[in-house]
Rosetta silent file (secondary structure, phi, psi, omega in degrees, C-alpha in Angstrom):
SEQUENCE: XXXXXXXXXXXXXXXXXXXXXXXXXXXXXXXXXXXXXXXXXXXXXXXXXXXXXXXXXXXXXXXXXXXXXXXXXXXXXXXXXXXXXXXXXXXXXXXXXXXXXXXXXXXXXXXXXXXXXXXXXXXXXXXXXXXXXXXXXXXXXXXXXXXXXXXXXXXXXXXXXXXXXXXXXXXXXXXXXXXXXXXXXXXXXXXXXXXXXXXXXXXXXXXXXXXXXXXXXXXXXXXXXXXXXXXXXXXXXXXXXXXXXXXXXXXXXXXXXXXXXXXXXXXXXXXXXXXXXXXXXXXXXXX
SCORE:     score description
SCORE:     0.000 S_00000001
   1 L     0.000  164.261  176.277   11.288   -0.865   -6.240 S_00000001
   2 L  -100.540  159.517 -145.830    8.822    0.663   -3.946 S_00000001
   3 L   -57.509  131.462  152.305    8.662   -0.042    0.260 S_00000001
   4 L   -44.497  113.552 -170.316    5.941   -3.385    0.887 S_00000001
   5 E  -140.109  141.585 -167.882    3.654   -1.152    2.672 S_00000001
   6 L  -140.036  144.909 -176.638   -0.106   -2.863    5.654 S_00000001
   7 L  -158.108  176.706 -179.649   -2.285   -0.740    6.565 S_00000001
   8 E  -122.010  136.377  150.235   -5.857   -0.515    8.080 S_00000001
   9 L   -54.152  108.995  173.437   -9.333    0.732    5.635 S_00000001
  10 L    97.076 -172.802  173.603  -10.953    3.194    8.087 S_00000001
  11 L  -107.949  145.561  163.614  -10.516    3.902   11.312 S_00000001
  12 L   -54.606  142.646 -161.314  -10.295    1.274   14.331 S_00000001
  13 L   -90.614    6.724  147.489  -12.165    0.813   17.217 S_00000001
  14 H   -15.682  -57.841 -177.327   -8.959    1.359   18.629 S_00000001
  15 H   -66.175  -82.879 -176.768   -8.595    4.746   17.235 S_00000001
  16 H   -41.390  -49.284  152.871  -11.324    6.256   19.384 S_00000001
  17 H     5.030  -70.828 -159.348  -10.399    3.550   22.243 S_00000001
  18 H   -67.385  -29.362  171.841   -7.245    5.330   22.667 S_00000001
  19 L   126.599   -0.713  154.060   -8.810    9.255   23.012 S_00000001
  20 L   -83.760  175.319 -166.166   -8.549   10.085   19.016 S_00000001
  21 L  -150.653  -51.272 -151.137  -11.768   12.009   17.374 S_00000001
  22 L  -144.030  139.095  177.623  -10.504   13.102   13.846 S_00000001
  23 H   -18.416  -52.437  165.860   -9.037   11.607   10.926 S_00000001
  24 H    -6.327  -63.176  179.091   -6.654   14.340   11.242 S_00000001
  25 H   -99.506   39.930  154.322   -4.697   12.227   13.750 S_00000001
  26 H   -48.145  -34.542 -162.055   -4.448    9.097   12.061 S_00000001
  27 L   -99.525  -23.211  124.196   -1.295    9.517   11.021 S_00000001
  28 L   -33.735  -41.193 -165.197   -0.099    9.467   14.754 S_00000001
  29 L   -98.645    0.721 -179.517   -1.923    6.809   15.730 S_00000001
  30 L   -78.174  -44.138 -157.483   -0.714    4.441   12.727 S_00000001
  31 L   -39.890  -50.713 -173.630    2.648    5.827   13.919 S_00000001
  32 L   -42.279  -60.880 -160.994    2.538    3.285   17.355 S_00000001
  33 L   -49.158  -46.151 -141.975    1.114    0.253   15.133 S_00000001
  34 L   112.163   -6.798  169.973    4.232    0.495   12.744 S_00000001
  35 L   -37.776 -153.320  112.176    2.180    1.335    9.778 S_00000001
  36 L  -168.125   47.619  179.906    2.850    2.969    7.107 S_00000001
  37 L  -142.394 -119.088 -128.076   -0.201    2.706    4.744 S_00000001
  38 L    73.274  107.080  155.094   -3.942    4.323    4.790 S_00000001
  39 L   -90.125 -179.479  140.996   -6.565    3.778    3.371 S_00000001
  40 L  -138.671  151.626 -122.652   -9.310    6.307    3.396 S_00000001
  41 L  -119.502  130.279 -174.569  -12.672    5.656    2.864 S_00000001
  42 L  -140.142   54.766  155.457  -15.155    7.883    0.321 S_00000001
  43 L   -82.863   10.535 -168.508  -17.774    4.779    0.145 S_00000001
  44 L  -134.161   30.838 -167.552  -20.542    6.530    0.792 S_00000001
  45 L   128.049  132.844  162.292  -19.334    9.631   -1.063 S_00000001
  46 L   -71.651   98.956 -160.109  -16.412   11.954   -2.057 S_00000001
  47 L  -139.257   41.837  162.401  -17.139   15.050    0.604 S_00000001
  48 L  -102.857  131.089  179.738  -13.333   15.607    1.701 S_00000001
  49 L   -73.529  123.352 -172.087  -12.432   19.519    0.886 S_00000001
  50 H   -28.936  -73.422  176.365   -9.027   20.021   -1.196 S_00000001
  51 H   -22.482  -86.967  123.321   -7.589   22.068    2.190 S_00000001
  52 H    30.318 -127.662  173.931   -8.353   19.112    3.847 S_00000001
  53 H   -27.334  -51.110  163.828   -7.131   16.553    2.030 S_00000001
  54 H   -54.257  -21.461 -167.570   -3.427   18.782    0.966 S_00000001
  55 H   -96.338  -53.567 -176.125   -3.039   19.146    5.513 S_00000001
  56 H   -28.306  -54.377 -153.727   -4.107   15.005    5.597 S_00000001
  57 H   -66.076  -58.685 -167.455   -1.386   14.006    2.967 S_00000001
  58 H   -70.785   44.046  167.192    1.511   16.347    4.644 S_00000001
  59 H  -107.457  -35.836 -163.669    0.702   14.826    8.345 S_00000001
  60 H  -100.947  -32.806  132.425    1.250   11.557    6.513 S_00000001
  61 H    -6.609  -61.062 -177.528    4.175   12.295    4.646 S_00000001
  62 H   -34.043  -85.242  158.055    5.312   13.463    8.326 S_00000001
  63 H   -16.669  -49.786 -151.492    4.612    9.499    8.930 S_00000001
  64 L   101.319  -39.019 -167.775    6.064    7.347    6.299 S_00000001
  65 L   -26.049  111.435  117.205    2.419    7.467    5.465 S_00000001
  66 L  -111.264  141.851 -153.067    0.481    6.292    2.436 S_00000001
  67 L   -99.428  168.573  173.633   -2.528    6.949    1.571 S_00000001
  68 L  -143.222  171.606 -177.397   -5.158    5.574   -0.724 S_00000001
  69 L  -149.853  132.905  169.975   -8.370    6.243   -0.949 S_00000001
  70 E   -65.331  106.666  151.033  -11.691    3.752   -1.657 S_00000001
  71 E   -82.775  141.725 -168.765  -14.210    5.018   -4.353 S_00000001
  72 L   -13.674  148.310  124.839  -18.168    5.590   -3.840 S_00000001
  73 L   -91.901    3.703  150.016  -19.453    2.150   -3.932 S_00000001
  74 L   -70.205   40.035  147.362  -22.049    2.814   -5.490 S_00000001
  75 L   -56.797  109.195  172.396  -20.068    2.874   -8.763 S_00000001
  76 L  -117.543   87.056 -175.329  -21.913    0.948  -11.619 S_00000001
  77 L   -80.337   -4.879 -178.906  -19.824    1.014  -14.478 S_00000001
  78 L  -114.669   22.535 -176.084  -21.876   -1.896  -15.888 S_00000001
  79 L   -82.469  145.243 -160.240  -25.861   -0.248  -15.312 S_00000001
  80 L   -89.028    6.581  159.048  -27.681   -0.699  -18.566 S_00000001
  81 L   -74.521  137.918 -164.973  -28.445    3.484  -17.785 S_00000001
  82 L   -92.766  -41.561 -170.510  -26.413    5.750  -19.702 S_00000001
  83 H   -97.000  -21.690  134.784  -26.316    8.045  -16.814 S_00000001
  84 H    -9.949  -49.895  173.383  -25.105    6.096  -14.589 S_00000001
  85 H   -93.839   -9.502 -149.389  -22.214    5.070  -16.146 S_00000001
  86 H   -98.801  -56.059 -160.669  -22.119    8.836  -16.915 S_00000001
  87 H   -79.242  -64.249 -124.434  -22.090    9.326  -12.726 S_00000001
  88 H   -78.879  -73.672 -171.717  -19.900    6.378  -11.931 S_00000001
  89 H   -26.544  -30.317 -175.234  -17.235    7.859  -14.312 S_00000001
  90 H   -75.674  -42.325  149.355  -17.546   11.556  -12.314 S_00000001
  91 H    -0.663  -76.676 -172.311  -17.290    9.100   -9.316 S_00000001
  92 H   -87.297  -58.307  151.837  -13.899    8.157   -9.846 S_00000001
  93 H     0.379  -44.770  139.642  -12.541   11.243  -11.093 S_00000001
  94 H   -34.079  -64.539 -150.636  -13.974   12.926   -7.478 S_00000001
  95 H   -73.773  -47.052  176.146  -12.208   10.103   -5.932 S_00000001
  96 H   -63.661  -26.445  168.225   -8.424   10.694   -8.248 S_00000001
  97 H   -24.045  -63.450 -154.686   -8.964   14.174   -7.055 S_00000001
  98 H   -85.338  -67.817  172.663   -9.184   13.679   -3.498 S_00000001
  99 H   -57.734  -19.191  137.327   -6.285   11.081   -3.140 S_00000001
 100 H   -46.899  -56.483 -169.619   -4.171   13.509   -5.603 S_00000001
 101 H   -91.593  -30.708  163.987   -4.226   16.531   -3.278 S_00000001
 102 L   -78.597  -11.921  168.481   -3.407   13.851   -0.480 S_00000001
 103 L    89.352   19.058 -176.031   -0.586   13.121   -2.161 S_00000001
 104 L   -73.727 -157.008  141.423   -1.674    9.392   -2.833 S_00000001
 105 L   171.201   66.164  177.819   -2.222    8.186   -6.270 S_00000001
 106 L  -131.143  139.527  171.746   -4.233    4.546   -5.444 S_00000001
 107 L  -157.691  119.427  157.065   -8.107    4.649   -5.746 S_00000001
 108 E   -74.904  103.198 -160.778   -9.952    1.611   -5.270 S_00000001
 109 E   -94.884  104.912  128.510  -12.952    0.479   -7.590 S_00000001
 110 L   -53.049  126.741  162.999  -16.589   -1.649   -7.359 S_00000001
 111 L   -89.148  -43.135 -175.289  -16.924   -1.554  -11.047 S_00000001
 112 L  -170.255 -165.117  151.019  -19.830   -3.128  -10.732 S_00000001
 113 L  -112.847  173.108  177.639  -23.300   -5.834  -10.776 S_00000001
 114 L   -99.081  -46.412  151.831  -24.535   -8.047  -13.137 S_00000001
 115 L    79.411 -134.919  168.972  -27.928   -6.824  -12.506 S_00000001
 116 L  -122.666   13.917  155.386  -29.912   -9.146  -14.955 S_00000001
 117 L   -74.094 -173.024 -174.761  -27.671   -9.067  -17.621 S_00000001
 118 L   -78.932  129.115 -153.261  -25.947  -11.968  -18.944 S_00000001
 119 H   -53.760  -39.913 -145.803  -22.311  -12.008  -17.073 S_00000001
 120 H  -121.009    0.015  159.343  -20.295  -11.384  -20.157 S_00000001
 121 H  -115.775   26.360  178.567  -22.623   -8.181  -21.732 S_00000001
 122 L  -128.989  -28.005  176.497  -22.434   -6.417  -18.325 S_00000001
 123 H   -81.748  -68.520 -160.051  -18.209   -7.035  -18.462 S_00000001
 124 H   -60.197   -0.469  175.679  -18.526   -5.509  -22.191 S_00000001
 125 H   -95.310  -61.794 -169.859  -20.353   -2.077  -20.684 S_00000001
 126 H   -25.677  -72.659 -146.801  -17.946   -2.574  -17.584 S_00000001
 127 L   -94.868   14.575  178.384  -15.174   -2.478  -19.307 S_00000001
 128 H   -67.832  -76.847  173.947  -16.338    0.316  -22.486 S_00000001
 129 H   -31.968   -9.071  -79.161  -16.893    2.398  -19.578 S_00000001
 130 H   177.822  -67.029  166.057  -13.812    1.228  -17.580 S_00000001
 131 H   -37.681  -70.941 -132.856  -12.067    3.006  -21.188 S_00000001
 132 H   -98.149  -46.216  160.745  -14.075    5.994  -21.131 S_00000001
 133 H   -48.328  -77.773  157.598  -12.503    6.775  -17.060 S_00000001
 134 H    13.883  -80.967 -159.644   -9.343    6.038  -18.429 S_00000001
 135 H   -78.044    7.079  172.095   -9.799    8.687  -21.029 S_00000001
 136 H  -116.178  -68.365  154.008  -11.503   11.334  -18.560 S_00000001
 137 H     3.083  -98.908  160.206   -8.582   10.695  -16.414 S_00000001
 138 H   -27.957  -82.911 -172.472   -6.074   11.453  -18.711 S_00000001
 139 H   -53.637    2.495 -174.657   -8.007   14.760  -20.102 S_00000001
 140 H  -107.436  -34.738  163.533   -8.076   16.127  -16.189 S_00000001
 141 H   115.917   61.052 -171.316   -3.847   15.666  -16.169 S_00000001
 142 L  -131.956  -26.598  172.136   -4.866   12.530  -13.382 S_00000001
 143 L    15.311  -80.667  172.472   -3.283   10.013  -15.822 S_00000001
 144 L   -34.109    2.790  176.857   -0.819    9.358  -12.893 S_00000001
 145 L   -81.467  130.974 -179.710   -3.766    7.782  -10.710 S_00000001
 146 L   -90.450  139.532  160.657   -3.539    3.839  -10.679 S_00000001
 147 L  -136.036  120.745 -177.085   -6.756    2.784  -10.665 S_00000001
 148 E   -89.658  113.323  172.951   -7.317   -0.449   -8.863 S_00000001
 149 E   -63.245  130.495  151.292  -10.692   -3.344   -9.610 S_00000001
 150 E   -72.828  162.749  148.256  -11.201   -4.987   -6.367 S_00000001
 151 L   -76.045  126.946  168.711  -11.979   -8.866   -6.274 S_00000001
 152 L   -60.470  145.954  151.874  -15.858   -9.058   -5.666 S_00000001
 153 L   -98.795  -16.144 -174.041  -17.240  -11.026   -2.747 S_00000001
 154 E   -85.968 -163.441 -137.470  -20.366  -11.742   -3.583 S_00000001
 155 L  -150.596  -66.635  149.945  -21.096  -13.725   -6.517 S_00000001
 156 L   -30.209  -42.904  176.010  -23.232  -11.189   -8.570 S_00000001
 157 L   -47.168   81.266  161.274  -20.655   -8.832   -8.341 S_00000001
 158 L   -38.543  158.108 -162.146  -18.286   -8.281  -11.349 S_00000001
 159 L    98.909   52.894  160.063  -15.098   -8.715  -10.147 S_00000001
 160 L   -73.139  170.073 -173.689  -13.748  -12.552   -9.796 S_00000001
 161 H   -56.056  -65.136  156.715  -10.017  -12.879   -9.737 S_00000001
 162 H   -26.771 -103.753 -136.549  -10.610  -13.381  -14.171 S_00000001
 163 H   -57.960  -45.198 -179.283  -12.802   -9.969  -15.079 S_00000001
 164 H   -35.886  -36.852 -118.275   -9.931   -8.363  -12.183 S_00000001
 165 H  -109.672  -77.427 -160.208   -7.273  -10.046  -14.125 S_00000001
 166 H   -62.824  -28.083  164.888   -9.402   -8.493  -17.729 S_00000001
 167 H   -37.545  -79.451 -176.065   -9.806   -5.152  -16.350 S_00000001
 168 H   -27.295  -58.510  173.526   -6.155   -4.626  -15.906 S_00000001
 169 L   -77.229   66.406 -144.610   -5.393   -5.184  -19.119 S_00000001
 170 L  -134.444  -26.381 -152.361   -7.489   -2.210  -20.393 S_00000001
 171 L   167.796  144.213 -170.599   -4.275   -0.501  -19.811 S_00000001
 172 L   -64.166  -17.382 -161.734   -0.626   -0.490  -17.403 S_00000001
 173 L   -85.330   -3.879 -178.223   -2.130    2.223  -14.892 S_00000001
 174 L  -122.321  164.256 -161.393   -4.276   -0.278  -13.638 S_00000001
 175 L  -137.682  158.233 -171.592   -3.935   -2.449  -10.976 S_00000001
 176 E   -99.575 -178.377  175.720   -5.715   -4.987   -9.290 S_00000001
 177 E  -107.346   88.494  176.861   -6.935   -4.795   -5.869 S_00000001
 178 E   -78.391   82.522  174.576   -6.749   -8.317   -4.420 S_00000001
 179 E   -81.311  111.942  174.627   -8.797   -8.569   -1.812 S_00000001
 180 H   -47.756  -51.540 -146.079   -8.116  -12.589   -0.360 S_00000001
 181 H  -105.683   10.850   68.594  -10.829  -12.799    1.502 S_00000001
 182 H    50.179 -100.219  176.934  -13.224  -11.689   -0.795 S_00000001
 183 H   -53.772  -80.105 -169.799  -11.564  -14.380   -3.355 S_00000001
 184 H   -36.075  -36.718  177.746  -12.125  -16.537   -0.611 S_00000001
 185 H   -67.700  -54.616 -177.567  -16.176  -15.858    0.161 S_00000001
 186 H   -61.268   -2.005 -167.833  -16.724  -16.175   -3.785 S_00000001
 187 H  -115.758  -29.995  174.799  -15.284  -19.556   -4.050 S_00000001
 188 L    89.075   35.236  158.966  -16.577  -20.876   -0.574 S_00000001
 189 L   121.245  -25.066 -150.301  -13.303  -21.550    0.714 S_00000001
 190 L   -81.111   10.497  178.845  -11.281  -22.209   -1.868 S_00000001
 191 L   -89.236  -13.512 -169.519   -7.793  -20.033   -0.544 S_00000001
 192 L   -98.526   13.812  161.085   -7.863  -22.243    1.950 S_00000001
 193 L   -80.656  112.659  164.913   -7.183  -25.422   -0.298 S_00000001
 194 L   -12.839   98.149  172.332   -2.847  -26.144   -0.458 S_00000001
 195 L    95.958   11.420  161.181   -1.648  -24.081   -3.674 S_00000001
 196 H   -75.030  -40.666 -169.978   -4.487  -21.904   -4.139 S_00000001
 197 H   -64.982  -33.515 -179.360   -2.387  -18.819   -3.210 S_00000001
 198 H   -64.508  -29.207  171.062    0.219  -19.814   -5.764 S_00000001
 199 H   -46.132  -55.322  176.575   -2.414  -20.325   -7.971 S_00000001
 200 H   -76.859   -8.128 -177.661   -3.835  -17.087   -7.851 S_00000001
 201 H   -79.010  -39.455  177.184   -0.398  -15.419   -7.606 S_00000001
 202 H   -74.469  -10.010  165.209    0.304  -17.166  -11.172 S_00000001
 203 H   -95.975   -0.925  170.231   -2.586  -16.160  -13.116 S_00000001
 204 H   -67.006 -118.476 -134.315   -1.830  -12.252  -11.852 S_00000001
 205 H   -42.352  -59.308 -151.794    2.001  -12.840  -13.546 S_00000001
 206 H   -82.843  -30.167  175.820    0.421  -14.758  -16.569 S_00000001
 207 L   -62.718  -39.271 -161.786   -2.555  -12.371  -16.652 S_00000001
 208 L  -141.245  -21.980  120.391   -1.046   -9.186  -16.540 S_00000001
 209 L   141.638  164.007 -176.972    2.619   -9.724  -16.442 S_00000001
 210 L   -68.406   -9.279  164.701    5.483   -9.461  -13.111 S_00000001
 211 L   -48.077  -80.601  159.811    5.933   -5.911  -13.489 S_00000001
 212 H   -43.341  -35.131 -172.094    2.239   -5.273  -12.209 S_00000001
 213 H   -79.874    3.391 -120.962    2.422   -8.546   -9.824 S_00000001
 214 H  -175.614  -47.146 -160.252    5.437   -6.653   -7.570 S_00000001
 215 H  -118.172   19.184  167.910    3.337   -3.427   -6.819 S_00000001
 216 L   -29.053  129.914  176.904   -0.180   -5.003   -6.769 S_00000001
 217 E   -98.103  161.599 -153.669   -2.724   -3.639   -4.494 S_00000001
 218 E  -152.837  157.129  156.975   -4.608   -5.734   -1.916 S_00000001
 219 E  -133.001  165.877 -163.034   -6.888   -5.916    0.877 S_00000001
 220 E  -153.817  127.954  153.127   -7.080   -8.832    3.658 S_00000001
 221 L  -156.368  174.567  169.206   -9.894   -9.398    6.274 S_00000001
 222 L  -101.007  139.445 -145.645  -11.159  -13.120    6.965 S_00000001
 223 E  -157.972  135.997  163.991  -15.070  -13.078    5.922 S_00000001
 224 E   -77.527  157.053 -176.211  -18.177  -15.487    6.641 S_00000001
 225 E  -155.359  155.667  172.355  -19.918  -16.555    3.551 S_00000001
 226 E  -153.108  171.319 -158.392  -22.848  -18.181    2.379 S_00000001
 227 L   -52.391   -5.096 -179.071  -23.587  -19.640   -1.064 S_00000001
 228 L   -92.124    3.694 -168.942  -24.143  -16.170   -2.263 S_00000001
 229 E    76.838 -132.286 -167.019  -20.567  -15.585   -1.504 S_00000001
 230 E   -62.925  143.603 -163.580  -19.385  -12.573    1.021 S_00000001
 231 E   -93.803  -84.118 -178.500  -21.626  -12.217    4.228 S_00000001
 232 E  -150.695  156.288  171.124  -19.532  -10.136    6.562 S_00000001
 233 E   -62.161  135.269 -168.530  -16.453   -9.022    7.833 S_00000001
 234 L  -132.106 -154.183  153.818  -14.807  -10.415   10.996 S_00000001
 235 L   -68.433  172.359  151.759  -11.205  -10.658   13.082 S_00000001
 236 L   -50.141  -42.049 -164.433   -8.007  -12.487   13.177 S_00000001
 237 L   -57.809  -35.621 -168.385   -9.946  -14.359   15.946 S_00000001
 238 L   -63.478  146.257  -96.729  -11.999  -16.488   13.304 S_00000001
 239 L  -178.906  -80.317 -168.839  -11.154  -19.529   13.241 S_00000001
 240 L   -70.917  -35.786 -152.100  -13.438  -21.213   10.551 S_00000001
 241 L  -111.691  -35.216 -169.819  -13.940  -19.282    7.862 S_00000001
 242 L    52.951 -174.315   37.009  -10.401  -17.432    7.020 S_00000001
 243 L  -128.710 -121.414 -179.610   -8.775  -16.912    5.193 S_00000001
 244 L  -146.726  174.330 -161.434   -5.490  -16.498    6.300 S_00000001
 245 H   -98.843   -1.722  170.756   -2.492  -14.568    5.675 S_00000001
 246 H   -71.905  -34.691  149.042    0.705  -16.696    5.576 S_00000001
 247 H   -22.950  -42.354  169.751    0.315  -18.327    2.292 S_00000001
 248 H   -78.790   -9.072 -170.906   -0.326  -14.908    1.108 S_00000001
 249 H  -106.623  -36.343  165.681    2.954  -13.387    2.787 S_00000001
 250 H   -36.354  -58.210 -174.387    4.805  -16.469    0.711 S_00000001
 251 H   -57.694  -50.540  176.373    3.859  -15.957   -1.962 S_00000001
 252 H   -35.040  -59.511  167.413    4.944  -11.986   -1.690 S_00000001
 253 H   -63.003  -33.914  140.995    7.975  -12.841   -0.889 S_00000001
 254 H     8.892  -89.803  176.702    8.298  -15.728   -3.451 S_00000001
 255 L   -96.106   35.659  177.897    7.798  -13.109   -6.013 S_00000001
 256 L    69.997   -4.322  173.030    9.632  -10.140   -4.755 S_00000001
 257 L   -20.963   28.281  152.612    6.197   -8.646   -4.435 S_00000001
 258 L    20.365  -16.333 -174.013    6.069   -4.765   -2.911 S_00000001
 259 L   -44.727  145.876  154.617    2.242   -4.188   -2.414 S_00000001
 260 E   -66.308  122.559  126.725   -0.109   -2.123   -0.183 S_00000001
 261 E   -82.710  144.164 -159.182   -1.795   -4.475    1.884 S_00000001
 262 E  -157.782  112.482  175.775   -4.939   -2.246    3.640 S_00000001
 263 E   -82.860  158.860 -153.756   -6.452   -4.625    6.129 S_00000001
 264 L  -157.819   -4.710  178.832  -10.365   -4.673    6.554 S_00000001
 265 L   -43.117 -154.304 -167.903  -10.986   -6.836    9.202 S_00000001
 266 L  -128.952   67.972  173.153  -14.318   -5.816   11.471 S_00000001
 267 L   100.520   33.820  164.846  -13.222   -3.155   14.333 S_00000001
 268 L  -177.430   58.396 -170.180   -9.076   -4.117   14.907 S_00000001
 269 H   -88.141  -15.683 -175.981   -7.805   -3.221   11.021 S_00000001
 270 H   -96.047  -34.771 -172.808   -4.865   -1.864   12.563 S_00000001
 271 H   -45.191  -47.032 -161.535   -4.458   -4.308   15.224 S_00000001
 272 H   -62.671  -55.439 -154.882   -4.563   -7.147   12.168 S_00000001
 273 H   -72.557    5.627  171.106   -2.609   -5.076    9.459 S_00000001
 274 H  -104.689  -38.495  139.361   -0.013   -5.190   12.084 S_00000001
 275 H   -14.450  -67.626 -148.412   -0.294   -8.694   12.831 S_00000001
 276 H   -70.780  -40.470 -151.957    0.080   -9.145    8.955 S_00000001
 277 H   -68.048  -38.763 -159.116    2.610   -6.936    9.064 S_00000001
 278 H   -73.941  -64.029 -173.957    4.941   -8.920   12.000 S_00000001
 279 H   -36.281  -93.231  177.304    3.741  -12.547    9.910 S_00000001
 280 H   -23.813  -96.970 -177.603    5.297  -11.199    6.676 S_00000001
 281 H   -26.203  -32.675 -169.715    9.181   -9.948    8.636 S_00000001
 282 H   -91.393  -17.327 -175.762    9.416  -13.037   10.513 S_00000001
 283 H   -70.133  -53.202  167.151    8.839  -15.093    7.341 S_00000001
 284 H   -26.049  -34.438  164.809   11.302  -12.446    5.111 S_00000001
 285 H   -61.318  -37.689  152.553   13.692  -13.463    7.648 S_00000001
 286 H   -61.821  -64.550  152.398   13.709  -16.848    7.020 S_00000001
 287 L   -13.956    0.000    0.000   13.931  -16.879    4.059 S_00000001
């Protein structure tokens, strides 16, 4: 069984405050927190060179850190424009190549928005584009890369829990990226209700099976929201919006899961990832 992993998305404020300047120094920094995962951020484009990525991957392996990669934010698999859908496939390919150079095998993908289309029509386009993406990965020899469609925070975005499960049903290599903060935001605080987190795990198990549930990818942060969903990421200091990590950790232990849990707090990603790791370990010792 794989090892459960905790780490940040990108660089926390303390990375620079501690005197670090370059991403190549990230593994050394993460070791100080006892973390073993890192999500490389390519939201604005995949601009990392092969040599740089391979060097970074080697440094990660030395410290026992598993890299994943966030694909560009502007991927739009449901765009009514064929060229934009084709571009989206290429952005996923670029992301897959980069994470492969690093020695990782997971990329997180925002599937897209509904735009002015009916939701079911947008879903149909996105599913077809995702199928084509998987075929393109096969043709590139990158079929081992796990594409992780993300649960999104804004209601107009494709990526409800149910939609994410539907995406993942296309192929066994697809893993859901369950962003608990996003899910809480798009449901206006539903994850704060007793039993809601358990329902999430049950829906995942029923939708994609226990094997993929046990290795799911995850983002976690507390997020402020409005009627339209996500507004802004917060830190673990928040006591208003949530969600809380304890119920998630309890279900991870109950279901025997070993996910990668990436923290996306606003500036305190590494510190809050460490907090989640400590919560998990404390509950595990009591189980």
